[in-house]
JSON list of C-alpha atoms in Angstrom, two decimals:
[
{"chain": "A", "resi": 161, "resn": "MET", "atom": "CA", "xyz": [-0.51, -29.64, -12.59]},
{"chain": "A", "resi": 162, "resn": "THR", "atom": "CA", "xyz": [1.46, -26.70, -11.18]},
{"chain": "A", "resi": 163, "resn": "ASN", "atom": "CA", "xyz": [-0.21, -23.57, -9.83]},
{"chain": "A", "resi": 164, "resn": "ALA", "atom": "CA", "xyz": [1.30, -21.52, -12.65]},
{"chain": "A", "resi": 165, "resn": "VAL", "atom": "CA", "xyz": [-0.21, -23.77, -15.30]},
{"chain": "A", "resi": 166, "resn": "GLN", "atom": "CA", "xyz": [-3.56, -23.79, -13.49]},
{"chain": "A", "resi": 167, "resn": "ASP", "atom": "CA", "xyz": [-3.54, -19.96, -13.35]},
{"chain": "A", "resi": 168, "resn": "LYS", "atom": "CA", "xyz": [-2.89, -19.81, -17.09]},
{"chain": "A", "resi": 169, "resn": "LEU", "atom": "CA", "xyz": [-5.74, -22.21, -17.81]},
{"chain": "A", "resi": 170, "resn": "ASN", "atom": "CA", "xyz": [-8.13, -20.34, -15.53]},
{"chain": "A", "resi": 171, "resn": "THR", "atom": "CA", "xyz": [-7.28, -17.00, -17.11]},
{"chain": "A", "resi": 172, "resn": "PHE", "atom": "CA", "xyz": [-7.65, -18.42, -20.61]},
{"chain": "A", "resi": 173, "resn": "HIS", "atom": "CA", "xyz": [-11.01, -19.93, -19.69]},
{"chain": "A", "resi": 174, "resn": "LEU", "atom": "CA", "xyz": [-12.24, -16.65, -18.19]},
{"chain": "A", "resi": 175, "resn": "LEU", "atom": "CA", "xyz": [-10.72, -14.07, -20.52]},
{"chain": "A", "resi": 176, "resn": "GLY", "atom": "CA", "xyz": [-9.60, -15.91, -23.64]},
{"chain": "A", "resi": 177, "resn": "THR", "atom": "CA", "xyz": [-5.91, -15.16, -23.09]},
{"chain": "A", "resi": 178, "resn": "SER", "atom": "CA", "xyz": [-3.07, -16.83, -21.23]},
{"chain": "A", "resi": 179, "resn": "ASP", "atom": "CA", "xyz": [-0.61, -13.96, -21.57]},
{"chain": "A", "resi": 180, "resn": "ASP", "atom": "CA", "xyz": [1.71, -13.97, -18.54]},
{"chain": "A", "resi": 181, "resn": "LYS", "atom": "CA", "xyz": [1.16, -10.26, -17.91]},
{"chain": "A", "resi": 182, "resn": "VAL", "atom": "CA", "xyz": [-2.62, -10.72, -17.81]},
{"chain": "A", "resi": 183, "resn": "VAL", "atom": "CA", "xyz": [-2.36, -13.84, -15.65]},
{"chain": "A", "resi": 184, "resn": "TYR", "atom": "CA", "xyz": [-0.27, -12.04, -13.05]},
{"chain": "A", "resi": 185, "resn": "ALA", "atom": "CA", "xyz": [-2.45, -8.92, -13.16]},
{"chain": "A", "resi": 186, "resn": "MET", "atom": "CA", "xyz": [-5.48, -11.11, -12.47]},
{"chain": "A", "resi": 187, "resn": "LYS", "atom": "CA", "xyz": [-3.73, -12.56, -9.42]},
{"chain": "A", "resi": 188, "resn": "ARG", "atom": "CA", "xyz": [-3.07, -9.05, -8.13]},
{"chain": "A", "resi": 189, "resn": "LEU", "atom": "CA", "xyz": [-6.71, -8.06, -8.55]},
{"chain": "A", "resi": 190, "resn": "LYS", "atom": "CA", "xyz": [-7.86, -11.26, -6.87]},
{"chain": "A", "resi": 191, "resn": "ARG", "atom": "CA", "xyz": [-5.72, -10.37, -3.84]},
{"chain": "A", "resi": 192, "resn": "LEU", "atom": "CA", "xyz": [-7.55, -7.04, -3.72]},
{"chain": "A", "resi": 193, "resn": "GLY", "atom": "CA", "xyz": [-10.88, -8.87, -3.71]},
{"chain": "A", "resi": 194, "resn": "ILE", "atom": "CA", "xyz": [-11.94, -7.47, -7.08]},
{"chain": "A", "resi": 195, "resn": "ASP", "atom": "CA", "xyz": [-14.58, -9.41, -8.99]},
{"chain": "A", "resi": 196, "resn": "ARG", "atom": "CA", "xyz": [-14.21, -10.05, -12.68]},
{"chain": "A", "resi": 197, "resn": "PHE", "atom": "CA", "xyz": [-16.80, -9.29, -15.32]},
{"chain": "A", "resi": 198, "resn": "ILE", "atom": "CA", "xyz": [-17.21, -11.97, -17.96]},
{"chain": "A", "resi": 199, "resn": "ALA", "atom": "CA", "xyz": [-18.40, -10.47, -21.22]},
{"chain": "A", "resi": 200, "resn": "GLN", "atom": "CA", "xyz": [-20.67, -12.35, -23.59]},
{"chain": "A", "resi": 201, "resn": "GLN", "atom": "CA", "xyz": [-19.23, -12.98, -27.01]},
{"chain": "A", "resi": 202, "resn": "ASN", "atom": "CA", "xyz": [-19.98, -10.58, -29.85]},
{"chain": "A", "resi": 203, "resn": "ASN", "atom": "CA", "xyz": [-21.05, -7.78, -27.52]},
{"chain": "A", "resi": 204, "resn": "LYS", "atom": "CA", "xyz": [-19.83, -4.30, -28.39]},
{"chain": "A", "resi": 205, "resn": "ASP", "atom": "CA", "xyz": [-17.05, -2.97, -26.17]},
{"chain": "A", "resi": 206, "resn": "VAL", "atom": "CA", "xyz": [-19.16, -0.04, -25.02]},
{"chain": "A", "resi": 207, "resn": "ASP", "atom": "CA", "xyz": [-21.98, -2.42, -24.04]},
{"chain": "A", "resi": 208, "resn": "VAL", "atom": "CA", "xyz": [-19.56, -4.62, -22.10]},
{"chain": "A", "resi": 209, "resn": "PHE", "atom": "CA", "xyz": [-18.24, -1.53, -20.35]},
{"chain": "A", "resi": 210, "resn": "ALA", "atom": "CA", "xyz": [-21.77, -0.36, -19.51]},
{"chain": "A", "resi": 211, "resn": "LYS", "atom": "CA", "xyz": [-22.70, -3.74, -17.99]},
{"chain": "A", "resi": 212, "resn": "ALA", "atom": "CA", "xyz": [-19.46, -3.93, -16.03]},
{"chain": "A", "resi": 213, "resn": "GLN", "atom": "CA", "xyz": [-20.03, -0.41, -14.78]},
{"chain": "A", "resi": 214, "resn": "GLN", "atom": "CA", "xyz": [-23.56, -1.33, -13.71]},
{"chain": "A", "resi": 215, "resn": "GLN", "atom": "CA", "xyz": [-22.26, -4.43, -11.91]},
{"chain": "A", "resi": 216, "resn": "ALA", "atom": "CA", "xyz": [-19.81, -2.19, -10.05]},
{"chain": "A", "resi": 217, "resn": "VAL", "atom": "CA", "xyz": [-22.63, 0.16, -9.02]},
{"chain": "A", "resi": 218, "resn": "ASP", "atom": "CA", "xyz": [-24.97, -2.67, -7.99]},
{"chain": "A", "resi": 219, "resn": "SER", "atom": "CA", "xyz": [-22.31, -4.42, -5.90]},
{"chain": "A", "resi": 220, "resn": "ASP", "atom": "CA", "xyz": [-20.68, -1.19, -4.70]},
{"chain": "A", "resi": 221, "resn": "SER", "atom": "CA", "xyz": [-17.30, -2.70, -5.47]},
{"chain": "A", "resi": 222, "resn": "TYR", "atom": "CA", "xyz": [-14.66, -2.65, -8.16]},
{"chain": "A", "resi": 223, "resn": "VAL", "atom": "CA", "xyz": [-15.01, -4.83, -11.25]},
{"chain": "A", "resi": 224, "resn": "ALA", "atom": "CA", "xyz": [-12.23, -6.14, -13.49]},
{"chain": "A", "resi": 225, "resn": "VAL", "atom": "CA", "xyz": [-12.93, -6.36, -17.21]},
{"chain": "A", "resi": 226, "resn": "TYR", "atom": "CA", "xyz": [-10.77, -7.46, -20.13]},
{"chain": "A", "resi": 227, "resn": "PHE", "atom": "CA", "xyz": [-10.98, -5.99, -23.62]},
{"chain": "A", "resi": 228, "resn": "ASP", "atom": "CA", "xyz": [-9.32, -7.25, -26.78]},
{"chain": "A", "resi": 229, "resn": "SER", "atom": "CA", "xyz": [-10.30, -5.19, -29.80]},
{"chain": "A", "resi": 230, "resn": "ASN", "atom": "CA", "xyz": [-8.92, -2.64, -32.22]},
{"chain": "A", "resi": 231, "resn": "LYS", "atom": "CA", "xyz": [-10.10, 0.23, -29.99]},
{"chain": "A", "resi": 232, "resn": "ILE", "atom": "CA", "xyz": [-9.07, -1.00, -26.56]},
{"chain": "A", "resi": 233, "resn": "LYS", "atom": "CA", "xyz": [-6.98, -3.86, -25.27]},
{"chain": "A", "resi": 234, "resn": "GLY", "atom": "CA", "xyz": [-6.03, -4.93, -21.78]},
{"chain": "A", "resi": 235, "resn": "LEU", "atom": "CA", "xyz": [-7.24, -5.63, -18.26]},
{"chain": "A", "resi": 236, "resn": "PHE", "atom": "CA", "xyz": [-8.98, -2.70, -16.58]},
{"chain": "A", "resi": 237, "resn": "VAL", "atom": "CA", "xyz": [-10.67, -1.91, -13.28]},
{"chain": "A", "resi": 238, "resn": "ILE", "atom": "CA", "xyz": [-13.97, -0.03, -13.15]},
{"chain": "A", "resi": 239, "resn": "ALA", "atom": "CA", "xyz": [-15.02, 1.88, -10.05]},
{"chain": "A", "resi": 240, "resn": "PRO", "atom": "CA", "xyz": [-18.55, 1.84, -8.60]},
{"chain": "A", "resi": 241, "resn": "LYS", "atom": "CA", "xyz": [-19.69, 5.28, -9.68]},
{"chain": "A", "resi": 242, "resn": "GLN", "atom": "CA", "xyz": [-22.61, 6.63, -11.62]},
{"chain": "A", "resi": 243, "resn": "GLY", "atom": "CA", "xyz": [-21.81, 8.47, -14.81]},
{"chain": "A", "resi": 244, "resn": "ALA", "atom": "CA", "xyz": [-22.30, 8.81, -18.52]},
{"chain": "A", "resi": 245, "resn": "THR", "atom": "CA", "xyz": [-21.13, 5.43, -19.80]},
{"chain": "A", "resi": 246, "resn": "THR", "atom": "CA", "xyz": [-20.06, 6.57, -23.25]},
{"chain": "A", "resi": 247, "resn": "ASP", "atom": "CA", "xyz": [-17.98, 9.45, -21.92]},
{"chain": "A", "resi": 248, "resn": "GLU", "atom": "CA", "xyz": [-16.38, 7.23, -19.30]},
{"chain": "A", "resi": 249, "resn": "PHE", "atom": "CA", "xyz": [-15.61, 4.53, -21.85]},
{"chain": "A", "resi": 250, "resn": "ASN", "atom": "CA", "xyz": [-14.02, 7.07, -24.19]},
{"chain": "A", "resi": 251, "resn": "TYR", "atom": "CA", "xyz": [-11.82, 8.15, -21.28]},
{"chain": "A", "resi": 252, "resn": "TYR", "atom": "CA", "xyz": [-10.65, 4.54, -20.86]},
{"chain": "A", "resi": 253, "resn": "ILE", "atom": "CA", "xyz": [-9.93, 4.27, -24.59]},
{"chain": "A", "resi": 254, "resn": "GLU", "atom": "CA", "xyz": [-7.93, 7.49, -24.64]},
{"chain": "A", "resi": 255, "resn": "ASN", "atom": "CA", "xyz": [-5.96, 6.64, -21.49]},
{"chain": "A", "resi": 256, "resn": "GLN", "atom": "CA", "xyz": [-5.73, 2.88, -21.82]},
{"chain": "A", "resi": 257, "resn": "ASP", "atom": "CA", "xyz": [-1.93, 2.75, -21.68]},
{"chain": "A", "resi": 258, "resn": "ASP", "atom": "CA", "xyz": [-2.02, 4.30, -18.21]},
{"chain": "A", "resi": 259, "resn": "LEU", "atom": "CA", "xyz": [-5.17, 2.54, -16.95]},
{"chain": "A", "resi": 260, "resn": "ARG", "atom": "CA", "xyz": [-4.55, -1.06, -17.94]},
{"chain": "A", "resi": 261, "resn": "TRP", "atom": "CA", "xyz": [-3.23, -3.39, -15.23]},
{"chain": "A", "resi": 262, "resn": "ASP", "atom": "CA", "xyz": [-1.42, -5.75, -17.60]},
{"chain": "A", "resi": 263, "resn": "SER", "atom": "CA", "xyz": [0.78, -3.22, -19.38]},
{"chain": "A", "resi": 264, "resn": "LYS", "atom": "CA", "xyz": [3.99, -4.09, -17.48]},
{"chain": "A", "resi": 265, "resn": "SER", "atom": "CA", "xyz": [6.09, -7.22, -17.36]},
{"chain": "A", "resi": 266, "resn": "VAL", "atom": "CA", "xyz": [5.54, -9.68, -14.52]},
{"chain": "A", "resi": 267, "resn": "ASP", "atom": "CA", "xyz": [8.76, -8.58, -12.80]},
{"chain": "A", "resi": 268, "resn": "GLU", "atom": "CA", "xyz": [7.68, -4.94, -12.97]},
{"chain": "A", "resi": 269, "resn": "GLN", "atom": "CA", "xyz": [4.24, -5.86, -11.63]},
{"chain": "A", "resi": 270, "resn": "LYS", "atom": "CA", "xyz": [5.83, -7.66, -8.69]},
{"chain": "A", "resi": 271, "resn": "ARG", "atom": "CA", "xyz": [7.77, -4.52, -7.81]},
{"chain": "A", "resi": 272, "resn": "ASP", "atom": "CA", "xyz": [4.66, -2.35, -8.03]},
{"chain": "A", "resi": 273, "resn": "GLU", "atom": "CA", "xyz": [1.98, -4.54, -6.44]},
{"chain": "A", "resi": 274, "resn": "GLU", "atom": "CA", "xyz": [2.67, -3.34, -2.89]},
{"chain": "A", "resi": 275, "resn": "PHE", "atom": "CA", "xyz": [0.96, -0.13, -3.96]},
{"chain": "A", "resi": 276, "resn": "ASP", "atom": "CA", "xyz": [-1.89, -1.66, -5.98]},
{"chain": "A", "resi": 277, "resn": "ARG", "atom": "CA", "xyz": [-4.65, -0.33, -3.74]},
{"chain": "A", "resi": 278, "resn": "PHE", "atom": "CA", "xyz": [-3.36, 3.21, -4.27]},
{"chain": "A", "resi": 279, "resn": "ASN", "atom": "CA", "xyz": [-3.87, 2.86, -8.02]},
{"chain": "A", "resi": 280, "resn": "LEU", "atom": "CA", "xyz": [-7.50, 1.80, -7.90]},
{"chain": "A", "resi": 281, "resn": "PRO", "atom": "CA", "xyz": [-9.84, 4.25, -9.65]},
{"chain": "A", "resi": 282, "resn": "GLY", "atom": "CA", "xyz": [-11.11, 6.85, -7.23]},
{"chain": "A", "resi": 283, "resn": "TYR", "atom": "CA", "xyz": [-8.56, 6.03, -4.50]},
{"chain": "A", "resi": 284, "resn": "ASP", "atom": "CA", "xyz": [-6.89, 9.40, -4.96]},
{"chain": "A", "resi": 285, "resn": "LYS", "atom": "CA", "xyz": [-10.25, 11.14, -4.48]},
{"chain": "A", "resi": 286, "resn": "LYS", "atom": "CA", "xyz": [-10.77, 9.26, -1.20]},
{"chain": "A", "resi": 287, "resn": "ILE", "atom": "CA", "xyz": [-7.40, 10.44, 0.08]},
{"chain": "A", "resi": 288, "resn": "ILE", "atom": "CA", "xyz": [-8.02, 14.03, -1.05]},
{"chain": "A", "resi": 289, "resn": "ASP", "atom": "CA", "xyz": [-11.39, 13.97, 0.70]},
{"chain": "A", "resi": 290, "resn": "LYS", "atom": "CA", "xyz": [-9.64, 12.90, 3.92]},
{"chain": "A", "resi": 291, "resn": "TYR", "atom": "CA", "xyz": [-6.62, 15.19, 3.86]},
{"chain": "A", "resi": 292, "resn": "GLY", "atom": "CA", "xyz": [-6.97, 17.72, 1.05]},
{"chain": "A", "resi": 293, "resn": "ALA", "atom": "CA", "xyz": [-3.90, 16.37, -0.75]},
{"chain": "A", "resi": 294, "resn": "CYS", "atom": "CA", "xyz": [-2.74, 13.11, -2.30]},
{"chain": "A", "resi": 295, "resn": "THR", "atom": "CA", "xyz": [0.72, 11.70, -3.02]},
{"chain": "A", "resi": 296, "resn": "PRO", "atom": "CA", "xyz": [2.01, 8.11, -2.84]},
{"chain": "A", "resi": 297, "resn": "GLU", "atom": "CA", "xyz": [3.63, 9.05, 0.47]},
{"chain": "A", "resi": 298, "resn": "ILE", "atom": "CA", "xyz": [0.31, 10.31, 1.87]},
{"chain": "A", "resi": 299, "resn": "CYS", "atom": "CA", "xyz": [-1.44, 7.14, 0.66]},
{"chain": "A", "resi": 300, "resn": "TYR", "atom": "CA", "xyz": [1.12, 5.00, 2.46]},
{"chain": "A", "resi": 301, "resn": "ALA", "atom": "CA", "xyz": [0.87, 7.12, 5.59]},
{"chain": "A", "resi": 302, "resn": "ASP", "atom": "CA", "xyz": [-2.93, 6.88, 5.49]},
{"chain": "A", "resi": 303, "resn": "VAL", "atom": "CA", "xyz": [-2.77, 3.10, 5.89]},
{"chain": "A", "resi": 304, "resn": "ARG", "atom": "CA", "xyz": [-0.55, 3.49, 8.96]},
{"chain": "A", "resi": 305, "resn": "LEU", "atom": "CA", "xyz": [-2.70, 6.26, 10.42]},
{"chain": "A", "resi": 306, "resn": "THR", "atom": "CA", "xyz": [-5.90, 4.27, 9.93]},
{"chain": "A", "resi": 307, "resn": "LYS", "atom": "CA", "xyz": [-4.41, 1.21, 11.65]},
{"chain": "A", "resi": 308, "resn": "SER", "atom": "CA", "xyz": [-3.34, 3.45, 14.53]},
{"chain": "A", "resi": 309, "resn": "GLY", "atom": "CA", "xyz": [-6.88, 4.79, 14.99]},
{"chain": "A", "resi": 310, "resn": "VAL", "atom": "CA", "xyz": [-5.98, 8.36, 14.03]},
{"chain": "A", "resi": 311, "resn": "GLU", "atom": "CA", "xyz": [-8.93, 10.41, 12.77]},
{"chain": "A", "resi": 312, "resn": "PRO", "atom": "CA", "xyz": [-8.67, 12.76, 9.77]},
{"chain": "A", "resi": 313, "resn": "TYR", "atom": "CA", "xyz": [-9.26, 16.46, 10.33]},
{"chain": "A", "resi": 314, "resn": "ARG", "atom": "CA", "xyz": [-12.88, 17.35, 9.58]},
{"chain": "A", "resi": 315, "resn": "GLY", "atom": "CA", "xyz": [-12.77, 21.14, 9.70]},
{"chain": "A", "resi": 316, "resn": "GLN", "atom": "CA", "xyz": [-12.28, 23.96, 7.23]},
{"chain": "A", "resi": 317, "resn": "ARG", "atom": "CA", "xyz": [-9.15, 23.52, 5.10]},
{"chain": "A", "resi": 318, "resn": "PHE", "atom": "CA", "xyz": [-8.99, 27.06, 3.78]},
{"chain": "A", "resi": 319, "resn": "GLY", "atom": "CA", "xyz": [-7.54, 30.01, 5.60]},
{"chain": "A", "resi": 320, "resn": "MET", "atom": "CA", "xyz": [-4.55, 30.56, 7.88]},
{"chain": "A", "resi": 321, "resn": "THR", "atom": "CA", "xyz": [-2.54, 27.40, 8.48]},
{"chain": "A", "resi": 322, "resn": "PHE", "atom": "CA", "xyz": [-2.30, 28.12, 12.21]},
{"chain": "A", "resi": 323, "resn": "ASP", "atom": "CA", "xyz": [-6.11, 28.33, 12.41]},
{"chain": "A", "resi": 324, "resn": "ILE", "atom": "CA", "xyz": [-6.35, 24.88, 10.76]},
{"chain": "A", "resi": 325, "resn": "PHE", "atom": "CA", "xyz": [-3.79, 23.55, 13.25]},
{"chain": "A", "resi": 326, "resn": "ARG", "atom": "CA", "xyz": [-5.76, 25.05, 16.13]},
{"chain": "A", "resi": 327, "resn": "GLN", "atom": "CA", "xyz": [-9.07, 23.56, 14.95]},
{"chain": "A", "resi": 328, "resn": "ALA", "atom": "CA", "xyz": [-7.43, 20.14, 14.50]},
{"chain": "A", "resi": 329, "resn": "THR", "atom": "CA", "xyz": [-6.14, 20.30, 18.08]},
{"chain": "A", "resi": 330, "resn": "ILE", "atom": "CA", "xyz": [-9.61, 21.22, 19.35]},
{"chain": "A", "resi": 331, "resn": "GLN", "atom": "CA", "xyz": [-11.08, 18.26, 17.41]},
{"chain": "A", "resi": 332, "resn": "ALA", "atom": "CA", "xyz": [-8.49, 15.97, 19.03]},
{"chain": "A", "resi": 333, "resn": "GLY", "atom": "CA", "xyz": [-9.70, 17.13, 22.43]},
{"chain": "A", "resi": 334, "resn": "GLN", "atom": "CA", "xyz": [-13.36, 16.68, 21.56]},
{"chain": "A", "resi": 335, "resn": "ASP", "atom": "CA", "xyz": [-12.86, 13.19, 20.10]},
{"chain": "A", "resi": 336, "resn": "ASN", "atom": "CA", "xyz": [-10.16, 12.16, 22.56]},
{"chain": "A", "resi": 337, "resn": "LYS", "atom": "CA", "xyz": [-8.21, 10.85, 19.57]},
{"chain": "A", "resi": 338, "resn": "LYS", "atom": "CA", "xyz": [-5.20, 11.99, 17.61]},
{"chain": "A", "resi": 339, "resn": "VAL", "atom": "CA", "xyz": [-6.07, 13.89, 14.43]},
{"chain": "A", "resi": 340, "resn": "ALA", "atom": "CA", "xyz": [-4.22, 13.81, 11.11]},
{"chain": "A", "resi": 341, "resn": "VAL", "atom": "CA", "xyz": [-4.12, 17.13, 9.30]},
{"chain": "A", "resi": 342, "resn": "TRP", "atom": "CA", "xyz": [-2.42, 18.43, 6.15]},
{"chain": "A", "resi": 343, "resn": "LEU", "atom": "CA", "xyz": [-0.61, 21.72, 6.74]},
{"chain": "A", "resi": 344, "resn": "GLU", "atom": "CA", "xyz": [0.88, 23.73, 3.93]},
{"chain": "A", "resi": 345, "resn": "ASN", "atom": "CA", "xyz": [2.30, 27.22, 3.61]},
{"chain": "A", "resi": 346, "resn": "PRO", "atom": "CA", "xyz": [5.78, 28.64, 2.93]},
{"chain": "A", "resi": 347, "resn": "GLU", "atom": "CA", "xyz": [6.87, 27.73, 6.48]},
{"chain": "A", "resi": 348, "resn": "ILE", "atom": "CA", "xyz": [5.48, 24.22, 6.85]},
{"chain": "A", "resi": 349, "resn": "SER", "atom": "CA", "xyz": [4.29, 21.44, 4.56]},
{"chain": "A", "resi": 350, "resn": "GLY", "atom": "CA", "xyz": [3.24, 17.88, 5.30]},
{"chain": "A", "resi": 351, "resn": "LEU", "atom": "CA", "xyz": [0.81, 15.50, 6.93]},
{"chain": "A", "resi": 352, "resn": "PHE", "atom": "CA", "xyz": [0.95, 15.73, 10.72]},
{"chain": "A", "resi": 353, "resn": "THR", "atom": "CA", "xyz": [-0.85, 14.34, 13.75]},
{"chain": "A", "resi": 354, "resn": "VAL", "atom": "CA", "xyz": [-1.96, 16.53, 16.62]},
{"chain": "A", "resi": 355, "resn": "SER", "atom": "CA", "xyz": [-3.06, 15.53, 20.11]},
{"chain": "A", "resi": 356, "resn": "ALA", "atom": "CA", "xyz": [-5.40, 17.08, 22.63]},
{"chain": "A", "resi": 357, "resn": "GLN", "atom": "CA", "xyz": [-3.81, 19.76, 24.80]},
{"chain": "A", "resi": 358, "resn": "GLN", "atom": "CA", "xyz": [-4.69, 20.97, 28.27]},
{"chain": "A", "resi": 359, "resn": "ASP", "atom": "CA", "xyz": [-4.14, 24.60, 27.31]},
{"chain": "A", "resi": 360, "resn": "CYS", "atom": "CA", "xyz": [-5.84, 25.51, 24.03]},
{"chain": "A", "resi": 361, "resn": "SER", "atom": "CA", "xyz": [-5.23, 29.23, 24.28]},
{"chain": "A", "resi": 362, "resn": "ASN", "atom": "CA", "xyz": [-3.86, 30.87, 21.17]},
{"chain": "A", "resi": 363, "resn": "GLU", "atom": "CA", "xyz": [-0.58, 31.59, 22.96]},
{"chain": "A", "resi": 364, "resn": "ALA", "atom": "CA", "xyz": [-0.02, 27.97, 23.99]},
{"chain": "A", "resi": 365, "resn": "LEU", "atom": "CA", "xyz": [-1.05, 26.53, 20.64]},
{"chain": "A", "resi": 366, "resn": "LEU", "atom": "CA", "xyz": [1.12, 29.05, 18.78]},
{"chain": "A", "resi": 367, "resn": "GLU", "atom": "CA", "xyz": [4.15, 27.79, 20.68]},
{"chain": "A", "resi": 368, "resn": "THR", "atom": "CA", "xyz": [3.27, 24.21, 19.76]},
{"chain": "A", "resi": 369, "resn": "TYR", "atom": "CA", "xyz": [2.72, 25.24, 16.15]},
{"chain": "A", "resi": 370, "resn": "LYS", "atom": "CA", "xyz": [6.14, 26.91, 16.02]},
{"chain": "A", "resi": 371, "resn": "ASP", "atom": "CA", "xyz": [7.65, 23.68, 17.34]},
{"chain": "A", "resi": 372, "resn": "TYR", "atom": "CA", "xyz": [5.97, 21.78, 14.50]},
{"chain": "A", "resi": 373, "resn": "ILE", "atom": "CA", "xyz": [7.51, 24.21, 12.01]},
{"chain": "A", "resi": 374, "resn": "LYS", "atom": "CA", "xyz": [10.95, 23.70, 13.57]},
{"chain": "A", "resi": 375, "resn": "ARG", "atom": "CA", "xyz": [10.67, 19.90, 13.71]},
{"chain": "A", "resi": 376, "resn": "GLN", "atom": "CA", "xyz": [8.52, 19.28, 10.64]},
{"chain": "A", "resi": 377, "resn": "ALA", "atom": "CA", "xyz": [11.03, 16.98, 8.93]},
{"chain": "A", "resi": 378, "resn": "GLN", "atom": "CA", "xyz": [10.86, 14.71, 11.98]},
{"chain": "A", "resi": 379, "resn": "LEU", "atom": "CA", "xyz": [7.14, 15.04, 12.73]},
{"chain": "A", "resi": 380, "resn": "ARG", "atom": "CA", "xyz": [5.53, 14.73, 9.31]},
{"chain": "A", "resi": 381, "resn": "TRP", "atom": "CA", "xyz": [4.00, 11.36, 8.45]},
{"chain": "A", "resi": 382, "resn": "ASP", "atom": "CA", "xyz": [4.38, 11.61, 4.66]},
{"chain": "A", "resi": 383, "resn": "LYS", "atom": "CA", "xyz": [8.12, 11.03, 4.64]},
{"chain": "A", "resi": 384, "resn": "PRO", "atom": "CA", "xyz": [9.64, 8.98, 1.77]},
{"chain": "A", "resi": 385, "resn": "ILE", "atom": "CA", "xyz": [8.04, 5.54, 1.81]},
{"chain": "A", "resi": 386, "resn": "GLU", "atom": "CA", "xyz": [11.26, 3.70, 2.61]},
{"chain": "A", "resi": 387, "resn": "GLN", "atom": "CA", "xyz": [11.69, 5.94, 5.65]},
{"chain": "A", "resi": 388, "resn": "GLN", "atom": "CA", "xyz": [8.09, 5.25, 6.68]},
{"chain": "A", "resi": 389, "resn": "LYS", "atom": "CA", "xyz": [8.80, 1.52, 6.50]},
{"chain": "A", "resi": 390, "resn": "ILE", "atom": "CA", "xyz": [11.80, 1.88, 8.77]},
{"chain": "A", "resi": 391, "resn": "GLU", "atom": "CA", "xyz": [9.80, 3.88, 11.31]},
{"chain": "A", "resi": 392, "resn": "GLN", "atom": "CA", "xyz": [6.93, 1.39, 11.20]},
{"chain": "A", "resi": 393, "resn": "ASN", "atom": "CA", "xyz": [9.32, -1.51, 11.78]},
{"chain": "A", "resi": 394, "resn": "ILE", "atom": "CA", "xyz": [10.66, 0.30, 14.84]},
{"chain": "A", "resi": 395, "resn": "VAL", "atom": "CA", "xyz": [7.10, 0.78, 16.13]},
{"chain": "A", "resi": 396, "resn": "ASN", "atom": "CA", "xyz": [6.22, -2.88, 15.48]},
{"chain": "A", "resi": 397, "resn": "SER", "atom": "CA", "xyz": [9.41, -4.03, 17.19]},
{"chain": "A", "resi": 398, "resn": "GLY", "atom": "CA", "xyz": [8.59, -1.92, 20.24]},
{"chain": "A", "resi": 399, "resn": "ARG", "atom": "CA", "xyz": [5.11, -3.44, 20.48]},
{"chain": "A", "resi": 400, "resn": "GLN", "atom": "CA", "xyz": [6.53, -6.96, 20.37]},
{"chain": "A", "resi": 401, "resn": "ASN", "atom": "CA", "xyz": [8.87, -6.15, 23.25]},
{"chain": "A", "resi": 402, "resn": "ILE", "atom": "CA", "xyz": [6.08, -4.93, 25.52]}
]
């Protein structure tokens, strides 16, 4: 028996469907380490959702659940968060076309699965909490920054952009680690890293800040993803040659 046939049989046994789109979506979720919720027959959709949501809370992990009814159909992922179950379920019903993981063809899923983790419920909130902004480019950069041991900026995000830059630089000195900080005003926009500096006077930091403005296209980490891949390959190649 081939792996493809075995995957179809497993999915049919677990979910009652062997649709290719569902089978491949299940494989993607399995790679992410997401547990499935197996609903008992004849349970109401809202009850299944409530139990899956509770499983997510109890395990503090995502849960995959499949619905096949007149109200909602498809494979969905539920995040481990407390909330009003009925309201949350209604949100899934109303937005099911966008939230289901099996809505695209297998070929389309294969093209998109590199970014699966970014599409998990609540992932955008995690990125916003770290940087104050969220785009696919920031999400991709976050993975690279985390692997590099760069810390997110922990200070106040409101106020003059130079003051944020200055506080991020001070944090880098205190932690002895590079700090990633989102900077945005009419002169500069992007996700940048700052390092500790010997001279943290306003005059010295202002000169550094002006240099960031001048070279922001080069220095920002949230470049187009294809450009980020090229830069990461260069970094990886350099490490191998050491």
